[in-house]
């Protein structure tokens, strides 16, 4: 798989760890949107598009975020740590919608996206810079767990 194009929409908020939304075109024929560039403690990294996971209240069946302590609907106390754990014992709160299945592919995407991001940051310093037109999903920043 070759990455043919990366479009980068910078996020203009210095306090935000979310630095950009990207859309990545693979082999000139498949596009993945909502890939994010996040500033972590060890530098920039790329987060795959993901959805928050939820579960249902035992009492009323309403949907709640996995970290909610009480049911949104009936107020019942929800058991803590009910999220599934990954291999390192961390709570799985998000599920990737699209993601690489091996380290080589992850590295390739990461390199291309970060390079495109840094290029866009440079461009944005030029006078008359026009940001890329892109929809910004109304979404939370994925949690950084290290
Ligand atoms: Zn409930």
PDB file of N, CA, C and O and ligand atoms in Angstrom, residues 56-64 70-78, ligand 1:
ATOM      1  N   UNK A  56     -24.638  -0.615  28.372  1.00  0.00           N
ATOM      2  CA  UNK A  56     -26.020  -0.349  28.760  1.00  0.00           C
ATOM      3  C   UNK A  56     -26.216  -0.606  30.259  1.00  0.00           C
ATOM      4  O   UNK A  56     -25.679  -1.548  30.809  1.00  0.00           O
ATOM      5  N   UNK A  57     -26.992   0.284  30.851  1.00  0.00           N
ATOM      6  CA  UNK A  57     -27.317   0.172  32.276  1.00  0.00           C
ATOM      7  C   UNK A  57     -28.073  -1.143  32.549  1.00  0.00           C
ATOM      8  O   UNK A  57     -29.000  -1.490  31.814  1.00  0.00           O
ATOM      9  N   UNK A  58     -27.668  -1.852  33.598  1.00  0.00           N
ATOM     10  CA  UNK A  58     -28.336  -3.121  33.948  1.00  0.00           C
ATOM     11  C   UNK A  58     -29.797  -2.909  34.323  1.00  0.00           C
ATOM     12  O   UNK A  58     -30.638  -3.767  34.134  1.00  0.00           O
ATOM     13  N   UNK A  59     -30.086  -1.738  34.903  1.00  0.00           N
ATOM     14  CA  UNK A  59     -31.425  -1.490  35.418  1.00  0.00           C
ATOM     15  C   UNK A  59     -32.398  -0.999  34.346  1.00  0.00           C
ATOM     16  O   UNK A  59     -33.476  -1.551  34.177  1.00  0.00           O
ATOM     17  N   UNK A  60     -31.994   0.058  33.608  1.00  0.00           N
ATOM     18  CA  UNK A  60     -32.949   0.646  32.651  1.00  0.00           C
ATOM     19  C   UNK A  60     -32.557   0.433  31.193  1.00  0.00           C
ATOM     20  O   UNK A  60     -33.326   0.750  30.292  1.00  0.00           O
ATOM     21  N   UNK A  61     -31.363  -0.054  30.955  1.00  0.00           N
ATOM     22  CA  UNK A  61     -30.966  -0.337  29.576  1.00  0.00           C
ATOM     23  C   UNK A  61     -30.429   0.863  28.814  1.00  0.00           C
ATOM     24  O   UNK A  61     -30.085   0.734  27.635  1.00  0.00           O
ATOM     25  N   UNK A  62     -30.351   2.050  29.468  1.00  0.00           N
ATOM     26  CA  UNK A  62     -29.821   3.224  28.763  1.00  0.00           C
ATOM     27  C   UNK A  62     -28.339   3.092  28.463  1.00  0.00           C
ATOM     28  O   UNK A  62     -27.611   2.416  29.178  1.00  0.00           O
ATOM     29  N   UNK A  63     -27.952   3.793  27.433  1.00  0.00           N
ATOM     30  CA  UNK A  63     -26.550   3.766  27.016  1.00  0.00           C
ATOM     31  C   UNK A  63     -25.737   4.748  27.854  1.00  0.00           C
ATOM     32  O   UNK A  63     -26.161   5.880  28.079  1.00  0.00           O
ATOM     33  N   UNK A  64     -24.566   4.301  28.291  1.00  0.00           N
ATOM     34  CA  UNK A  64     -23.689   5.175  29.063  1.00  0.00           C
ATOM     35  C   UNK A  64     -22.254   5.035  28.580  1.00  0.00           C
ATOM     36  O   UNK A  64     -21.848   3.977  28.113  1.00  0.00           O
ATOM     37  N   UNK A  70     -22.465   6.975  37.084  1.00  0.00           N
ATOM     38  CA  UNK A  70     -23.902   6.816  37.300  1.00  0.00           C
ATOM     39  C   UNK A  70     -24.604   6.775  35.950  1.00  0.00           C
ATOM     40  O   UNK A  70     -24.150   7.397  34.998  1.00  0.00           O
ATOM     41  N   UNK A  71     -25.721   6.072  35.907  1.00  0.00           N
ATOM     42  CA  UNK A  71     -26.484   6.004  34.659  1.00  0.00           C
ATOM     43  C   UNK A  71     -27.050   7.384  34.319  1.00  0.00           C
ATOM     44  O   UNK A  71     -27.639   8.041  35.171  1.00  0.00           O
ATOM     45  N   UNK A  72     -26.893   7.804  33.082  1.00  0.00           N
ATOM     46  CA  UNK A  72     -27.421   9.084  32.602  1.00  0.00           C
ATOM     47  C   UNK A  72     -28.925   9.182  32.733  1.00  0.00           C
ATOM     48  O   UNK A  72     -29.478  10.262  32.845  1.00  0.00           O
ATOM     49  N   UNK A  73     -29.582   8.058  32.662  1.00  0.00           N
ATOM     50  CA  UNK A  73     -31.034   8.054  32.624  1.00  0.00           C
ATOM     51  C   UNK A  73     -31.660   7.857  33.995  1.00  0.00           C
ATOM     52  O   UNK A  73     -32.499   8.633  34.412  1.00  0.00           O
ATOM     53  N   UNK A  74     -31.237   6.811  34.722  1.00  0.00           N
ATOM     54  CA  UNK A  74     -31.919   6.502  35.983  1.00  0.00           C
ATOM     55  C   UNK A  74     -31.059   6.782  37.217  1.00  0.00           C
ATOM     56  O   UNK A  74     -31.535   6.675  38.337  1.00  0.00           O
ATOM     57  N   UNK A  75     -29.811   7.134  37.021  1.00  0.00           N
ATOM     58  CA  UNK A  75     -28.976   7.508  38.152  1.00  0.00           C
ATOM     59  C   UNK A  75     -28.408   6.351  38.960  1.00  0.00           C
ATOM     60  O   UNK A  75     -27.719   6.563  39.963  1.00  0.00           O
ATOM     61  N   UNK A  76     -28.681   5.130  38.538  1.00  0.00           N
ATOM     62  CA  UNK A  76     -28.125   3.965  39.224  1.00  0.00           C
ATOM     63  C   UNK A  76     -26.596   4.032  39.223  1.00  0.00           C
ATOM     64  O   UNK A  76     -26.000   4.449  38.238  1.00  0.00           O
ATOM     65  N   UNK A  77     -26.002   3.641  40.329  1.00  0.00           N
ATOM     66  CA  UNK A  77     -24.544   3.565  40.376  1.00  0.00           C
ATOM     67  C   UNK A  77     -24.072   2.443  39.458  1.00  0.00           C
ATOM     68  O   UNK A  77     -24.577   1.317  39.541  1.00  0.00           O
ATOM     69  N   UNK A  78     -23.148   2.771  38.601  1.00  0.00           N
ATOM     70  CA  UNK A  78     -22.631   1.766  37.665  1.00  0.00           C
ATOM     71  C   UNK A  78     -21.319   1.220  38.219  1.00  0.00           C
ATOM     72  O   UNK A  78     -20.590   1.937  38.883  1.00  0.00           O
TER      73      UNK A  78
HETATM   74 ZN1  LIG B   1     -30.121   3.284  34.073  1.00  0.00          ZN
END
